[in-house]
Coordinates of C-alpha atoms and ligand atoms in Angstrom, one line a residue:
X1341 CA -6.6 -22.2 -31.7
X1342 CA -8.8 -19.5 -31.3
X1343 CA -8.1 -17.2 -27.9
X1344 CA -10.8 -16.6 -25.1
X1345 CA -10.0 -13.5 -23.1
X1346 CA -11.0 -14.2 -18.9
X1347 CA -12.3 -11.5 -17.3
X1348 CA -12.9 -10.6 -14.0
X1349 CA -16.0 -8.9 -13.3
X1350 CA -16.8 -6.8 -9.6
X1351 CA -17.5 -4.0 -7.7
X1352 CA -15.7 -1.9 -5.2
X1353 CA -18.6 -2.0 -2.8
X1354 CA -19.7 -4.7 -0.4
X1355 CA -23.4 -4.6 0.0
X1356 CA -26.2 -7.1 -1.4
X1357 CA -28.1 -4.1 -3.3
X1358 CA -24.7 -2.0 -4.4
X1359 CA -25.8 0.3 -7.4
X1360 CA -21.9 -0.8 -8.7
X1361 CA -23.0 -4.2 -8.8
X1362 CA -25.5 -4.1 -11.0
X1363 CA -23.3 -1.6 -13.2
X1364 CA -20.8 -4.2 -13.8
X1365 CA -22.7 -6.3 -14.0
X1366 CA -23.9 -5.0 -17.9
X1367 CA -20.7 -4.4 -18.9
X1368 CA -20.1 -7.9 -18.0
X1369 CA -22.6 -8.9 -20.0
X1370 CA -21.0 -6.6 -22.9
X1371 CA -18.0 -8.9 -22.5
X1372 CA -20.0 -11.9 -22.5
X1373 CA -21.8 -11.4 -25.7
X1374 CA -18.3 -10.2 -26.9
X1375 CA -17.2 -14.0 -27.0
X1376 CA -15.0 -13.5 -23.1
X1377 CA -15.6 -16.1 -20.1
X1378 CA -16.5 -13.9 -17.4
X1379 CA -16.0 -14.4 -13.6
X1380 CA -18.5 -12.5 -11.7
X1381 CA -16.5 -12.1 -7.4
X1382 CA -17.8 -10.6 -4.8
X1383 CA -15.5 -9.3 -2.7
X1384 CA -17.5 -9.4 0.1
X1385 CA -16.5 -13.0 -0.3
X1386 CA -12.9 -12.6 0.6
X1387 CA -13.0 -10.3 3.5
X1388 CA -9.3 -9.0 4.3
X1389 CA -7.7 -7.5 7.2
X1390 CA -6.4 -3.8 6.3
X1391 CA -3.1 -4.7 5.2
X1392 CA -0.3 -4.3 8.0
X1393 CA 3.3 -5.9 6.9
X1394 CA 3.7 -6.9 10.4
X1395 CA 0.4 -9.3 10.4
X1396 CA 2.1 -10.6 7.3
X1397 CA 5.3 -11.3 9.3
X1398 CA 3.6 -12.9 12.1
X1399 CA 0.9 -15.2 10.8
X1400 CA 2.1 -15.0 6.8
X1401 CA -0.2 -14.1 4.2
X1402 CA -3.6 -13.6 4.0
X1403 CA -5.3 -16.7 3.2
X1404 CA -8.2 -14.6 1.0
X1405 CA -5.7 -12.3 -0.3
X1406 CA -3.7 -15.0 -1.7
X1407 CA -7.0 -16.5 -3.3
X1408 CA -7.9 -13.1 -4.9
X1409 CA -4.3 -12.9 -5.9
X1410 CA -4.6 -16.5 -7.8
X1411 CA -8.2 -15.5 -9.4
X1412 CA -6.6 -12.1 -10.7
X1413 CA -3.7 -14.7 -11.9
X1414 CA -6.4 -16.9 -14.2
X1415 CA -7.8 -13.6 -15.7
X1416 CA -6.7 -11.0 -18.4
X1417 CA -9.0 -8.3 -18.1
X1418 CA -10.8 -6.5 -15.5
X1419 CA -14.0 -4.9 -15.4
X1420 CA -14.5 -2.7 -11.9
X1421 CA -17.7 -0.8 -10.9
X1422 CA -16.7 1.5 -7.4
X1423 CA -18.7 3.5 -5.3
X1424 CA -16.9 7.0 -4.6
X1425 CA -16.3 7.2 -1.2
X1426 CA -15.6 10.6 0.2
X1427 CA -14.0 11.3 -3.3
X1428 CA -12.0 8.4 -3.7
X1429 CA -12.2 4.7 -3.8
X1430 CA -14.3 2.4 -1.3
X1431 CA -11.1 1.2 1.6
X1432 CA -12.1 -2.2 1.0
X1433 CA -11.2 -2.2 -2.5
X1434 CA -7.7 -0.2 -1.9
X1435 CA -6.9 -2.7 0.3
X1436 CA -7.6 -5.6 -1.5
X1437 CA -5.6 -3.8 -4.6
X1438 CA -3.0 -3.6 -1.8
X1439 CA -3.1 -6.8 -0.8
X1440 CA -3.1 -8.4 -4.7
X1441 CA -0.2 -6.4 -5.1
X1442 CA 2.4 -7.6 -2.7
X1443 CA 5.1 -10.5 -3.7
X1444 CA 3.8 -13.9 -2.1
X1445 CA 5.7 -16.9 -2.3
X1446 CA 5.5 -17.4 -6.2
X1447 CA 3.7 -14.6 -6.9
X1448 CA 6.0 -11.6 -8.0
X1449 CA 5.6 -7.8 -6.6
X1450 CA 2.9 -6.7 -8.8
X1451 CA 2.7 -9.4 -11.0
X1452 CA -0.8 -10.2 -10.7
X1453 CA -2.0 -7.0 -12.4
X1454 CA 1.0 -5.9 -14.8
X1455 CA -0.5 -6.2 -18.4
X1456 CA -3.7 -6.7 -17.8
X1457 CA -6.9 -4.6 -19.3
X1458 CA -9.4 -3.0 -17.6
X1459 CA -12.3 -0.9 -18.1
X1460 CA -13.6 1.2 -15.1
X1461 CA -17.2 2.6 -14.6
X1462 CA -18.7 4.5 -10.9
X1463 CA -22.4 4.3 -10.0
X1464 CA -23.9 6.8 -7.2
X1465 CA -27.4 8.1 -6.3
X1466 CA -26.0 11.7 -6.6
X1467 CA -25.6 13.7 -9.8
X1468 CA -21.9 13.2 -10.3
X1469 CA -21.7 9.4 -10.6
X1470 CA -19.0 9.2 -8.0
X1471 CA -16.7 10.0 -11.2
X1472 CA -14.0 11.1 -8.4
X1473 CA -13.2 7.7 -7.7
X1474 CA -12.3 6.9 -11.1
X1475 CA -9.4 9.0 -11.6
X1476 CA -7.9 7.5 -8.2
X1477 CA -8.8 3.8 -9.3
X1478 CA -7.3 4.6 -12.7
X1479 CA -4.0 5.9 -11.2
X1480 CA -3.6 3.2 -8.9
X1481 CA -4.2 0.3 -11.5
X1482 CA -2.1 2.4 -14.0
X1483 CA 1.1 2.0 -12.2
X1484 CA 0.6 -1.8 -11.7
X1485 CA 0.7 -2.1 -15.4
X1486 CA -2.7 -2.3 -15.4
X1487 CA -3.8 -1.0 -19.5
X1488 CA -7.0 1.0 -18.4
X1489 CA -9.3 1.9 -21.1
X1490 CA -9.5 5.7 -21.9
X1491 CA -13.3 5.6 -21.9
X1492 CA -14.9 5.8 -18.7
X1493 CA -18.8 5.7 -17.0
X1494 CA -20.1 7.5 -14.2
X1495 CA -23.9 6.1 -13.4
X1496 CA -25.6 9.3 -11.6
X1497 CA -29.1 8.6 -10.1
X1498 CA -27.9 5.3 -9.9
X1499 CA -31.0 4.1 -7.5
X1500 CA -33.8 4.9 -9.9
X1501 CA -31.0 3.9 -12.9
X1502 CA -31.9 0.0 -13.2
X1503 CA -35.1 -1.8 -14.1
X1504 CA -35.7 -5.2 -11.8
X1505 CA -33.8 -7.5 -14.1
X1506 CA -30.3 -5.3 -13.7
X1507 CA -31.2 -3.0 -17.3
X1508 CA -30.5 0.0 -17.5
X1509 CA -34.0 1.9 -18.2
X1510 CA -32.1 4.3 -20.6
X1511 CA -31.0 2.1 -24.0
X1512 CA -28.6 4.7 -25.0
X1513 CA -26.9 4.2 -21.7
X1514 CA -27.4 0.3 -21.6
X1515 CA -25.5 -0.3 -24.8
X1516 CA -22.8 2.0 -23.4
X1517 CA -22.5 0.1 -21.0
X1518 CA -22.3 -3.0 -22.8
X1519 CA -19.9 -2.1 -25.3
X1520 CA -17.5 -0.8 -22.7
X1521 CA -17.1 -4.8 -21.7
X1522 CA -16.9 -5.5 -25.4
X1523 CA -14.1 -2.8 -26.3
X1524 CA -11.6 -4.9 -23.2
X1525 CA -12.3 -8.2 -25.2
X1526 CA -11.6 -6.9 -28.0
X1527 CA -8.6 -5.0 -27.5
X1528 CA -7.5 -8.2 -25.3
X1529 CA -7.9 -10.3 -28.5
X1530 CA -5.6 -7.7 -30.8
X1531 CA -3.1 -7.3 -27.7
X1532 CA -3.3 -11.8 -27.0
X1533 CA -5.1 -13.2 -29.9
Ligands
FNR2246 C1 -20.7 7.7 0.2 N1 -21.4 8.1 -1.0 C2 -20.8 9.1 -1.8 N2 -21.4 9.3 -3.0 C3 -20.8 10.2 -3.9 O1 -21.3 10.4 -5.0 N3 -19.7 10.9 -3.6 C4 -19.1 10.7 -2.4 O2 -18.0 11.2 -2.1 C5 -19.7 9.7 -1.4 N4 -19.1 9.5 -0.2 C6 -19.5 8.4 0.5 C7 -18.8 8.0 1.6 C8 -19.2 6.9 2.4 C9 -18.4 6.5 3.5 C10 -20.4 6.2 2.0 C11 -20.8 5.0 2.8 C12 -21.1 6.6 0.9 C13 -22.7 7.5 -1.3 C14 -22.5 6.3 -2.2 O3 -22.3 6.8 -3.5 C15 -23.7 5.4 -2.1 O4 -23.8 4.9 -0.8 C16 -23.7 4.3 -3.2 O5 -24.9 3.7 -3.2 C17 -22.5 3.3 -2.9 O6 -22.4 2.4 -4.0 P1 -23.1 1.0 -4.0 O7 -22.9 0.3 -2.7 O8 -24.6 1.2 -4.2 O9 -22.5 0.3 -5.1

């Protein structure tokens, strides 16, 4: 039976109109065309409180962390698009990292990342791409076993970057892009298939 890699697809940021968004949302597409199933989230969707090991204690596990914990359960690969924030990740996508990576009930201390694969891209107005993030998010998905592909994308000018229908208006770029979601499917299908 042939294999059909899963991946997750979303960005670090919240907002409607994030530049990351639309980011991921080519490489995605990359995947797509690559023969994966993709799962577009928004993790606006699954607001969760900052992590705090008492809270945990006193009212159990966050019911949208658990969630996000089973939907990174049904998926091998990962494709992430985060703002840099002050020269690191976006807190709302550390936290719900954090929260994805604590045991709960069945679910094993960092099992729901460990041997996945993931390919990581930035998007910011500025020049730099927020690339500062990426180096953080690739440490922290690194040592839970995440397999993060060396290749990475920094979208600068992301604000004038995409065309109305999501395209990036350079092809060069685009295809990049795309092919950055293809490479996780395929290296998923010589790691699983
Ligand atoms: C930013 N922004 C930003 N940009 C950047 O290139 N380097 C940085 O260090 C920061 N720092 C930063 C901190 C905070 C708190 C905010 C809110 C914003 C700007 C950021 O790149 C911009 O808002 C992007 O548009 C955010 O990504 P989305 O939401 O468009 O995906």
């Amino acid at each position: 039976m042939s294999y059909t890699p899963k991946i997750l697809a979303f960005a670090g940021s919240l907002r409607a109109q994030s530049h990351n968004k639309k980011v991921v949302g080519v490489a995605a597409e990359g995947a797509r065309k690559a023969g994966a199933e993709v799962t577009f989230l928004n993790l606006k969707d699954l607001p969760m409180p900052i992590y705090d090991a008492d809270l945990v204690e006193e009212h159990g596990f966050d019911r949208n962390a658990t969630e996000f914990q089973q939907i990174l359960l049904a998926h091998d690969g990962l494709l992430i698009a985060s703002p840099e924030y002050n020269a690191s990740l976006p807190a709302a996508l550390k936290n719900a990292i954090d929260w994805a990576s604590r045991a709960n009930g069945e679910v094993k201390l960092g099992a729901t990342f460990k041997g996945k694969v993931a390919g990581i891209m930035s998007a910011s107005p500025g020049s730099f791409g927020g690339i500062r993030c990426l180096s953080h998010l690739r440490a922290i998905l690194s040592i839970l076993g995440v397999f993060v592909l060396p290749d990475e994308f920094a979208i600068s000018a992301a604000h004038e970057a995409f065309d109305d229908n999501g395209l990036h208006k350079d092809e060069k770029m685009h295809s990049l892009l795309e092919q950055h979601g293809a490479n996780v499917v395929e290296i998923l299908k010589k790691m699983r298939g």
